[in-house]
Every structure is written in C-alpha cells, then in structure tokens.
PDB file of C-alpha atoms in Angstrom:
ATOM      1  CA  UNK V   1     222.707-101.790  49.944  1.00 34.00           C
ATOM      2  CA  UNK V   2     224.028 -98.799  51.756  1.00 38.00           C
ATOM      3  CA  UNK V   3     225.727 -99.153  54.587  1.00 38.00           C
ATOM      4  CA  UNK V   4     224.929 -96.609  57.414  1.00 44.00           C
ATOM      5  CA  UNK V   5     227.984 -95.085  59.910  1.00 44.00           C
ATOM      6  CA  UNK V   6     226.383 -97.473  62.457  1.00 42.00           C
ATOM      7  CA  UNK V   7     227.467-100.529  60.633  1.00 41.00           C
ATOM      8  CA  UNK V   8     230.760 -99.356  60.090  1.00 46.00           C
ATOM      9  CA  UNK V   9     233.926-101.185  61.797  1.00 49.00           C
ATOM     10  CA  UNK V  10     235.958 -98.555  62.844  1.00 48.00           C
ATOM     11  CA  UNK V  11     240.057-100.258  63.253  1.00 44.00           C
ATOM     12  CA  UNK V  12     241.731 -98.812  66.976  1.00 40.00           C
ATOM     13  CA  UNK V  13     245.291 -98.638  65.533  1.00 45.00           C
ATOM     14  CA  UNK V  14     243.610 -96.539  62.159  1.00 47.00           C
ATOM     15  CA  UNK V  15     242.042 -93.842  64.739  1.00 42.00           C
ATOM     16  CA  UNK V  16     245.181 -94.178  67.302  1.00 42.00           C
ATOM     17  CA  UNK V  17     247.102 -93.352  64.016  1.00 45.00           C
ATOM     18  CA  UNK V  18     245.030 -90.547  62.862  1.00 49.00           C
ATOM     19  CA  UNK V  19     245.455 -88.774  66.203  1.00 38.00           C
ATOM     20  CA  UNK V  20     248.573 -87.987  64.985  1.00 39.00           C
ATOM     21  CA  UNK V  21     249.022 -88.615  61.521  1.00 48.00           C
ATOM     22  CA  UNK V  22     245.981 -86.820  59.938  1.00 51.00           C
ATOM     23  CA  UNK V  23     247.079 -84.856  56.355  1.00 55.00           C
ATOM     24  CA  UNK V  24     245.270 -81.422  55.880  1.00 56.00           C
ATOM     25  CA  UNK V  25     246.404 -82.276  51.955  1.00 57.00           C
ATOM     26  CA  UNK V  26     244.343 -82.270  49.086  1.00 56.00           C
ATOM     27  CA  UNK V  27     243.959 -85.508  48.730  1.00 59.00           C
ATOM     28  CA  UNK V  28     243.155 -86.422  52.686  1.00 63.00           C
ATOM     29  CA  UNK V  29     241.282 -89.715  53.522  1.00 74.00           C
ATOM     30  CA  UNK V  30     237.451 -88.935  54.794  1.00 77.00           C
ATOM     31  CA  UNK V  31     238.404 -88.304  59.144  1.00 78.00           C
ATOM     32  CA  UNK V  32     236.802 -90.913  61.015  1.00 82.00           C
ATOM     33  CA  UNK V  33     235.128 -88.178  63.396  1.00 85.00           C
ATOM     34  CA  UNK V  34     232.554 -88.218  60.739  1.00 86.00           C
ATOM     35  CA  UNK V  35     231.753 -91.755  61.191  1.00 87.00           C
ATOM     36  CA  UNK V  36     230.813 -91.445  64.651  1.00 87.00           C
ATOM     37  CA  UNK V  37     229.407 -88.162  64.288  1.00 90.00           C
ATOM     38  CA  UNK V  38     227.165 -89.152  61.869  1.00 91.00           C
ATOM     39  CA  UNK V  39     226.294 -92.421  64.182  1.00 88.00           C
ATOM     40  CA  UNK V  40     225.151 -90.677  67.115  1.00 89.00           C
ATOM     41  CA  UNK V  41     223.435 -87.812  64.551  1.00 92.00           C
ATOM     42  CA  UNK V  42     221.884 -91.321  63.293  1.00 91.00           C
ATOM     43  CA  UNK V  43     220.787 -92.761  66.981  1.00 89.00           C
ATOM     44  CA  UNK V  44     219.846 -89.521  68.229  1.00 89.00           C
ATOM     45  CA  UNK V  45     216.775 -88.779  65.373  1.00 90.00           C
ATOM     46  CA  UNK V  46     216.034 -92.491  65.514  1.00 89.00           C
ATOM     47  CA  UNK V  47     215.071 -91.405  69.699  1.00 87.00           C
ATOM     48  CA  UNK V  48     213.945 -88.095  68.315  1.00 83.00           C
ATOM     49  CA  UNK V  49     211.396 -90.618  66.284  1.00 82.00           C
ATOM     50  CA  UNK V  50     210.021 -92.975  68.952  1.00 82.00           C
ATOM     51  CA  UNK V  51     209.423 -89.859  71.178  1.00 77.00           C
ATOM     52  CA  UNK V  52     207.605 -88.178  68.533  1.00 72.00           C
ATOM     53  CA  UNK V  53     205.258 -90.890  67.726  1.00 72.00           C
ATOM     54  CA  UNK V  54     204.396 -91.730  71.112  1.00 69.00           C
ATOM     55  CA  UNK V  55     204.319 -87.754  72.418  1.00 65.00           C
ATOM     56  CA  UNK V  56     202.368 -85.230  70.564  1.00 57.00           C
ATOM     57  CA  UNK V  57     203.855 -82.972  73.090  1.00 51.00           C
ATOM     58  CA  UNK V  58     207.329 -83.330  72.301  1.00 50.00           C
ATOM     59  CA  UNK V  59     207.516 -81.789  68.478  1.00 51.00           C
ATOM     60  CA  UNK V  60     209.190 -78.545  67.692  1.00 49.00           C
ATOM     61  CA  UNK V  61     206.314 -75.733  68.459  1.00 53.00           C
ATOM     62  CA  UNK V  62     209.654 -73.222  67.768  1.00 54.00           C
ATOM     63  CA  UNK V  63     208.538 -71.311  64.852  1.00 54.00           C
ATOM     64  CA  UNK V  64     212.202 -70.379  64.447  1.00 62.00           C
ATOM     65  CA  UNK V  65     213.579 -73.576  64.151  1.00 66.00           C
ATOM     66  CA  UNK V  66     211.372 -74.653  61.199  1.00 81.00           C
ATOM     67  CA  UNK V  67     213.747 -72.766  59.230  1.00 86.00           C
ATOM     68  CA  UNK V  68     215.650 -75.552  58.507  1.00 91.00           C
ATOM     69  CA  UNK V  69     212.776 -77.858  57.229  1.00 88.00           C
ATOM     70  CA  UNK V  70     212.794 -79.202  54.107  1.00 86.00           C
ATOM     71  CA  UNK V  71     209.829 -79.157  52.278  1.00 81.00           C
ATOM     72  CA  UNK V  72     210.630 -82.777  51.342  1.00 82.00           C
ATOM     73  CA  UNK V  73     213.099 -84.980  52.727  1.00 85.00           C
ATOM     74  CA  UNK V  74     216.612 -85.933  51.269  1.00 86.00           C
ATOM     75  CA  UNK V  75     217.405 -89.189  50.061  1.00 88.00           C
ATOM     76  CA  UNK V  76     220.982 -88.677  51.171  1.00 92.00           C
ATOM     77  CA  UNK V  77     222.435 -90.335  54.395  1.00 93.00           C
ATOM     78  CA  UNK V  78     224.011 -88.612  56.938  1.00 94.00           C
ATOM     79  CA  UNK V  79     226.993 -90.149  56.102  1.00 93.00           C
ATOM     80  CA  UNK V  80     227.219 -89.468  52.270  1.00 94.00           C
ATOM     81  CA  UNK V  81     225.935 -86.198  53.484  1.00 96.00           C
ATOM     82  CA  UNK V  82     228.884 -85.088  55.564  1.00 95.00           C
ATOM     83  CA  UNK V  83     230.946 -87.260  53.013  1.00 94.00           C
ATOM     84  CA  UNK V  84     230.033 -84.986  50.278  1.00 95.00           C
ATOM     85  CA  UNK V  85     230.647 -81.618  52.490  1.00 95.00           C
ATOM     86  CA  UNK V  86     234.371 -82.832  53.030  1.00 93.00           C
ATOM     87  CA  UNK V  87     235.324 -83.803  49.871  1.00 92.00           C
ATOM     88  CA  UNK V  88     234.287 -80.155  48.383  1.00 93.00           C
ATOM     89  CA  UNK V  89     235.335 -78.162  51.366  1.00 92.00           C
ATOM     90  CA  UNK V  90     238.632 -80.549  53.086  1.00 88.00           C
ATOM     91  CA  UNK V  91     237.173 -79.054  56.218  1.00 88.00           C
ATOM     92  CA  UNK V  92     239.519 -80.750  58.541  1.00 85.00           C
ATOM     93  CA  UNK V  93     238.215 -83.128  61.681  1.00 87.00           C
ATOM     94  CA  UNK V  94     238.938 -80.226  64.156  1.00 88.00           C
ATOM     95  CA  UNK V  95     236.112 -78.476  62.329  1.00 91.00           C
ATOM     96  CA  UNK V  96     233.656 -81.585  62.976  1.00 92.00           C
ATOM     97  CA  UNK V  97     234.477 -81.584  66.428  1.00 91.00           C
ATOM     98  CA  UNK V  98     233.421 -77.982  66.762  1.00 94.00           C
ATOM     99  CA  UNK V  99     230.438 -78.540  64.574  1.00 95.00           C
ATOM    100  CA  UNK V 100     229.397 -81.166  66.930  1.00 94.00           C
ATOM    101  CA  UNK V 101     229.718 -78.725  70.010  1.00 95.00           C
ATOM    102  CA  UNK V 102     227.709 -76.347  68.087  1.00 97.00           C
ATOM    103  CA  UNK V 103     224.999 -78.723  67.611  1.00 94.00           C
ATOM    104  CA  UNK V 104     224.872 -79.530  71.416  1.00 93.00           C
ATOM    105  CA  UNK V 105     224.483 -76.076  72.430  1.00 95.00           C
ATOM    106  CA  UNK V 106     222.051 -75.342  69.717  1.00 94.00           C
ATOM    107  CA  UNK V 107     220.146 -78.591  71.180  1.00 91.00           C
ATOM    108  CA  UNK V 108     220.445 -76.827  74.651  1.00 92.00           C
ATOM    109  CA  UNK V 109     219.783 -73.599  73.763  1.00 92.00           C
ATOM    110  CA  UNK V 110     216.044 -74.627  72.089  1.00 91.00           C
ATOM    111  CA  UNK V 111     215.056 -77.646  73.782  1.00 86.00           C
ATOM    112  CA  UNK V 112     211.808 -77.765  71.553  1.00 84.00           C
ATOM    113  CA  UNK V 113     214.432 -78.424  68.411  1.00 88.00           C
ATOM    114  CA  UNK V 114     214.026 -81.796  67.393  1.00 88.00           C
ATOM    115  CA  UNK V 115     216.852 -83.067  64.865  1.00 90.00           C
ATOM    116  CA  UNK V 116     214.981 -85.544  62.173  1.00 90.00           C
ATOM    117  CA  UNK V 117     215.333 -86.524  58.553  1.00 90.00           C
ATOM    118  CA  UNK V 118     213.806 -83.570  57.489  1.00 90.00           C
ATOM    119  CA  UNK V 119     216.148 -80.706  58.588  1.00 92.00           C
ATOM    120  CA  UNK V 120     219.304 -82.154  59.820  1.00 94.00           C
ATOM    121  CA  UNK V 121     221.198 -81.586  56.223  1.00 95.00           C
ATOM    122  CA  UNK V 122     220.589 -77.627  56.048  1.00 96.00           C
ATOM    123  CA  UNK V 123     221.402 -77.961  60.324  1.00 96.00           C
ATOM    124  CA  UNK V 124     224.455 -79.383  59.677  1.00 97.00           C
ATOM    125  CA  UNK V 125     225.578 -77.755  56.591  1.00 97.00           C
ATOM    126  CA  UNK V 126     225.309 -74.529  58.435  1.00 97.00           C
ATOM    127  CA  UNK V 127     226.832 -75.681  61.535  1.00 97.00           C
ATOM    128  CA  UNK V 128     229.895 -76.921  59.963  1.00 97.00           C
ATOM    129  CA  UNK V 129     230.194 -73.430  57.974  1.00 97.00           C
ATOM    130  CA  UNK V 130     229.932 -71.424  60.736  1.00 97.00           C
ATOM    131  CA  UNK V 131     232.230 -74.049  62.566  1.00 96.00           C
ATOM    132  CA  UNK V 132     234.884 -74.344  59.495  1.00 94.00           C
ATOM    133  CA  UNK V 133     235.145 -69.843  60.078  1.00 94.00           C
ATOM    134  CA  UNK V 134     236.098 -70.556  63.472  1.00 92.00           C
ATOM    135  CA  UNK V 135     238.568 -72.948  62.944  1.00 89.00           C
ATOM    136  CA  UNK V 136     239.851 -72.538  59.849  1.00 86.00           C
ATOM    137  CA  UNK V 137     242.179 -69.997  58.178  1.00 79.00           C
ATOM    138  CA  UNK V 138     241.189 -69.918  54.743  1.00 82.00           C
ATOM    139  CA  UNK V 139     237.528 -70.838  53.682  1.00 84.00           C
ATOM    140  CA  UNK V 140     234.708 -70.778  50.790  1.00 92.00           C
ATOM    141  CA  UNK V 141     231.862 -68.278  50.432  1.00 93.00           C
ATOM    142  CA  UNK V 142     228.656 -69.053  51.520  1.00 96.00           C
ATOM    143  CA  UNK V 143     227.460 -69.163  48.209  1.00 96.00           C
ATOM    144  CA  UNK V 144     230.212 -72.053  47.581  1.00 96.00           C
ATOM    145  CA  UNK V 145     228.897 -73.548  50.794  1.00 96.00           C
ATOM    146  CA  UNK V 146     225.241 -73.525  49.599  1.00 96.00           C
ATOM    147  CA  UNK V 147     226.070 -74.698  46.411  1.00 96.00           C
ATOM    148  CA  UNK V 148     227.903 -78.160  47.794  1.00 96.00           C
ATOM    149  CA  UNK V 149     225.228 -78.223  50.260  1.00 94.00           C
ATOM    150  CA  UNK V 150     222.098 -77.908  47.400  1.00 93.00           C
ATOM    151  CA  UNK V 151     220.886 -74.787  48.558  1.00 95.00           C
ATOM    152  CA  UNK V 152     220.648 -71.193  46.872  1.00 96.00           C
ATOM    153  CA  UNK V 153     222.653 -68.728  48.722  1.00 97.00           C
ATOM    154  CA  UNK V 154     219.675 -66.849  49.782  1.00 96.00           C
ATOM    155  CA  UNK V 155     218.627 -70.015  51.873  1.00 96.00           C
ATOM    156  CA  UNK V 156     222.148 -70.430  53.659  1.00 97.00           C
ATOM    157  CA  UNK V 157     222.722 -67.053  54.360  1.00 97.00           C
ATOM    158  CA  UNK V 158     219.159 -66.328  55.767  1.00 96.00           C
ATOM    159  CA  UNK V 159     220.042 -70.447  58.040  1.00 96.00           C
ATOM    160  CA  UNK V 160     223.197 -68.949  59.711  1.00 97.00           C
ATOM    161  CA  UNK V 161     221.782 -65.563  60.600  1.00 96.00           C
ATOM    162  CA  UNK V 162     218.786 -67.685  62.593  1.00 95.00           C
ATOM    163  CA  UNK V 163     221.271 -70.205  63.934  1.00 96.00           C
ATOM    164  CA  UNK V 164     223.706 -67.284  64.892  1.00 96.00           C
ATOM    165  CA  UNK V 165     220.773 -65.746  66.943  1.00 95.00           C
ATOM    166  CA  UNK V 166     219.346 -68.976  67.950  1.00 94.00           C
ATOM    167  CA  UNK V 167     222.914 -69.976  69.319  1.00 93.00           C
ATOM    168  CA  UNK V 168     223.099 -66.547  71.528  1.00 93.00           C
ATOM    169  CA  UNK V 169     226.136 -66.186  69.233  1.00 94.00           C
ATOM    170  CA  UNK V 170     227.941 -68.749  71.874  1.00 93.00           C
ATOM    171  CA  UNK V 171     230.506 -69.736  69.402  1.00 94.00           C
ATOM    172  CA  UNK V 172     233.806 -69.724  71.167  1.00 94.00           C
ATOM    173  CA  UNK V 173     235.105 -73.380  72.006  1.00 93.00           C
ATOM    174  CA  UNK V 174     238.872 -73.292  74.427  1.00 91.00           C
ATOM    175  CA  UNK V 175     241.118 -76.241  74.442  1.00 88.00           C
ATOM    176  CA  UNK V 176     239.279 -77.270  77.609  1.00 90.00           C
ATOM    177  CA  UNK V 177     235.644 -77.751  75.878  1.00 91.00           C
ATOM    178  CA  UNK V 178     237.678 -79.209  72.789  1.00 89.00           C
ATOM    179  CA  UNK V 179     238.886 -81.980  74.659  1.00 85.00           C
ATOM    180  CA  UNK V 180     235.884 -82.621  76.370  1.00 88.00           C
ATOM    181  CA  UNK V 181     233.952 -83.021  73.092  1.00 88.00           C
ATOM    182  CA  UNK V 182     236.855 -85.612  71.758  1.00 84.00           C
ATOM    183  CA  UNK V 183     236.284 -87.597  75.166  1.00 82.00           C
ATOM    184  CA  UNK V 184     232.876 -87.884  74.668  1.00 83.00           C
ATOM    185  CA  UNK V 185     232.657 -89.027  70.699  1.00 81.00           C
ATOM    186  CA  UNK V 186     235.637 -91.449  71.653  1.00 79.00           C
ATOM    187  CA  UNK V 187     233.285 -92.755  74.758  1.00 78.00           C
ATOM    188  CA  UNK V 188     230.330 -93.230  71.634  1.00 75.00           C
ATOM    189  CA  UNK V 189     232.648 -95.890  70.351  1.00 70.00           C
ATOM    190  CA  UNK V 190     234.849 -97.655  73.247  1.00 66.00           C
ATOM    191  CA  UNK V 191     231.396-100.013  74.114  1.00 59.00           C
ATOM    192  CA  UNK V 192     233.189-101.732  71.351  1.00 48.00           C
ATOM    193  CA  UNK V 193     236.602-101.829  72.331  1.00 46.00           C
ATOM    194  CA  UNK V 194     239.205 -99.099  73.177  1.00 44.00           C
ATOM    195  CA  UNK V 195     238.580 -96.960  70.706  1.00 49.00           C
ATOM    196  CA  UNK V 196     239.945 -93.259  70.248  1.00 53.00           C
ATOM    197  CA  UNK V 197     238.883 -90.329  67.378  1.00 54.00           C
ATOM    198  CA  UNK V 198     241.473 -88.303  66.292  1.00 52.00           C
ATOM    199  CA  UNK V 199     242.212 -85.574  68.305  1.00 52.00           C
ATOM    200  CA  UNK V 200     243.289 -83.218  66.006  1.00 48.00           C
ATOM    201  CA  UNK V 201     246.139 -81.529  68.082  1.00 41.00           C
ATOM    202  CA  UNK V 202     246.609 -78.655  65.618  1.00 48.00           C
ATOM    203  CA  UNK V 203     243.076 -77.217  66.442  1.00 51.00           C
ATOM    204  CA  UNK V 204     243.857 -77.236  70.269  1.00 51.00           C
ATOM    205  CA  UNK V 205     246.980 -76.003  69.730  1.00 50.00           C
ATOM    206  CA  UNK V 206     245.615 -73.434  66.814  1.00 53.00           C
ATOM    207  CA  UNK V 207     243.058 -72.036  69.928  1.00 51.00           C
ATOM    208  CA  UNK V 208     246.196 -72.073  72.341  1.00 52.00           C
ATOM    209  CA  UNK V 209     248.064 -70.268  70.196  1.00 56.00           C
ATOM    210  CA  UNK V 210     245.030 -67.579  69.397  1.00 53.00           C
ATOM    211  CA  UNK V 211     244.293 -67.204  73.393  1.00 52.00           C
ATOM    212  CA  UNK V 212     248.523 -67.064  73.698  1.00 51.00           C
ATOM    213  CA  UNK V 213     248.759 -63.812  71.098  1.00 54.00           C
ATOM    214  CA  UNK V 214     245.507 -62.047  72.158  1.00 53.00           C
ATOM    215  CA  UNK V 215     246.914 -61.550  75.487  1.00 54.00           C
ATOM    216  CA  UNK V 216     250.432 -60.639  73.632  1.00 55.00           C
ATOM    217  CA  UNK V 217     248.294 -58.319  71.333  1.00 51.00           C
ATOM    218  CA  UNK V 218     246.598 -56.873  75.021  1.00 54.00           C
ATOM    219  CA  UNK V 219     250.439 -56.534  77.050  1.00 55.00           C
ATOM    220  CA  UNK V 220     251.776 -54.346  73.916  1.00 53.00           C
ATOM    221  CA  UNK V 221     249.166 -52.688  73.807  1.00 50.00           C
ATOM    222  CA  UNK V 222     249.129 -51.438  77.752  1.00 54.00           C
ATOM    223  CA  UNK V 223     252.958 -51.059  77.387  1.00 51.00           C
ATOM    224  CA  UNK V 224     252.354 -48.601  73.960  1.00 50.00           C
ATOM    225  CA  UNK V 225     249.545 -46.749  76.064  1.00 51.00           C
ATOM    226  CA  UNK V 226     251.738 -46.007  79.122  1.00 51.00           C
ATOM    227  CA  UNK V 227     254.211 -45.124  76.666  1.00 52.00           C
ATOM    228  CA  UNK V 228     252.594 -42.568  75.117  1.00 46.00           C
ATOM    229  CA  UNK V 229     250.931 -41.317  78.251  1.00 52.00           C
ATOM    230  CA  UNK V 230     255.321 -41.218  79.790  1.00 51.00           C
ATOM    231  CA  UNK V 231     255.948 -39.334  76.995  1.00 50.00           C
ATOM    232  CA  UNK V 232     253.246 -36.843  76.444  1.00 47.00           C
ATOM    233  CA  UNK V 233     254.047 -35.912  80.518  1.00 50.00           C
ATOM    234  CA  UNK V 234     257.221 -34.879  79.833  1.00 51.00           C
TER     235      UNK V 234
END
C-alpha cells in the first residue's frame, strides 16, 4: 500500500534542522516542503471533488485552462510525482516554495481553474519549471523538463506559454511574499504540533542579494551617465 503525504509523520527537530542544514549536493535527501505541498495539493482536489459533484456550476468553463488536461489520468501520486521531478532536476526547496506561490496566484488569477487528478501533474511540472528559472542559477531545457515530466517538448513548451499568459506574467516573489508562503505551509502542519518547513535562507537571501545589485547596477549607471554628460560639457 502506498502511503499518501497525508499519512506521513513529519519529525519537528528533522524540519527545525533542515531550516538550516539543507545540502544543494547531488545526493540531497527529498525537502520536506514537498510533503506538505503535496498534502494540501492532496486536500485541496479532494474539496475541488465534493464541490464538483454537488455543483455543476463550479467546473472549469475556461477553455484555456483545459490545456493541462490529460486525456487520461496518471496513476502517479502527487507525492511520487514531485518525488520523481526532484530526483532528476535537485530543484532545491526554495524552488517549491515559489512553485507553490505560483500556483496560488494562478488559482487567483482564473478562479474557474479547478486543480484535480486529471491536470495537476502537467500544472505542476510547469509551475516548478518556470519556478526552478526564477530561482535557480543553472537549469535543464524544457525538453529535459518534459522528458522527466512524460511529456514531448511540444506539450511543455506550448503549457508554459498559456500559464505565462494565464499568470499575467506575475512571476516576481521578494523576501517579503517568500516568507509569507513559508508561514503559511508551516501553519498546514503545526495542528499537529510545532512544526516548521525549511526555510531555505539562501533563496531569501539569493532575492536580497538580486534586489541589493539591481539598484547597485541602477547608482553606476546614473553616476556613468552624469559622467559622460560632465565631460562632454567641457
């Protein structure tokens, strides 16, 4: 029997520890942000379910959004799903947390978008593509991206060109929202105890650091323009 990410126990000290401890090395343990991600992904299409059966009214009419259908539905749980995406890609947790804010503002953004069995794997490989380019350095192609996800490159490319629009291209996440978004999956799990997700501390500090040298980048580049305007006077 399979266990699902909502039977998992989840050990305090092992999150507390991660918080700080978490190796971006080849041979990294699974982040436990995916365990509650997947949990609430798992809770909120159970709700997306019961609505469904009991309101006509409340299915995706979003022509758009049925994009990321499957014509059948995968076997695969969410967790083996997102499993499987991090042991190919090593996208670290920071890039889960982002992938999660994605989602919500997709969710906000087309209200008629109902996550179920049937398209939340090409939704979430997407999301955490697009997410792992904002965060991360280095990445994969699409087409490596597709391939982990089992898609053709064709299909993921054509998925983050609707999401992209479908998003308003709102992809920017400060330390502020970051935080916020760690809060909230670490409220998911304290019903149980006091319970914390990793923060991932480089990714706040990596978007810190980003803000920090694009206003460097902007106070050179005034001081180089009056510069050259001093100069050219004389």
């Amino acid at each position: 029997m399979e266990m699902t990410a909502s039977s998992l126990t989840i050990s305090p000290r092992k999150l507390r520890s991660d918080l700080y401890s978490y190796s971006y090395q080849n041979d990294a343990k699974t982040p436990l942000v995916m365990s509650v991600l997947a949990s609430l992904i798992e809770r909120t299409m159970a709700r997306n379910e019961r609505i469904a059966k009991n309101c006509k009214w409340a299915l995706a009419k979003d022509c758009n959004s049925r994009v990321f259908e499957c014509q059948e539905t995968p076997d695969m749980t969410i967790q083996s799903y997102l499993e499987r995406i991090f042991r190919y890609t090593k996208a670290g947790p920071s890039v889960y947390v982002v992938a999660y804010v994605y989602m919500d503002r997709f969710r906000q953004a087309n209200p008629g978008f109902r996550i179920n069995a049937r398209n939340v794997h090409r939704l979430l490989i997407t999301i955490i593509m697009v997410a792992s380019k904002y965060v991360e350095d280095m990445n994969y192609r699409n087409s490596y991206f597709a391939r982990v996800g089992g898609l053709t490159t064709k299909e993921l490319n054509k998925l983050e060109v609707e999401f992209l629009f479908m998003m308003g291209f709102k992809l920017h996440v400060n330390v502020t929202v970051f935080e916020s978004y760690c809060s909230h999956l670490e409220r998911e799990v304290s019903i149980g105890g006091g319970y914390h997700i990793e923060r991932t501390l480089r990714c706040a500090e990596d978007i810190k650091s980003k803000q920090v040298e694009q206003k460097r980048y902007n106070s050179i580049a005034r001081i180089l323009f009056f510069e050259v305007g001093a100069s050219t006077e004389e």
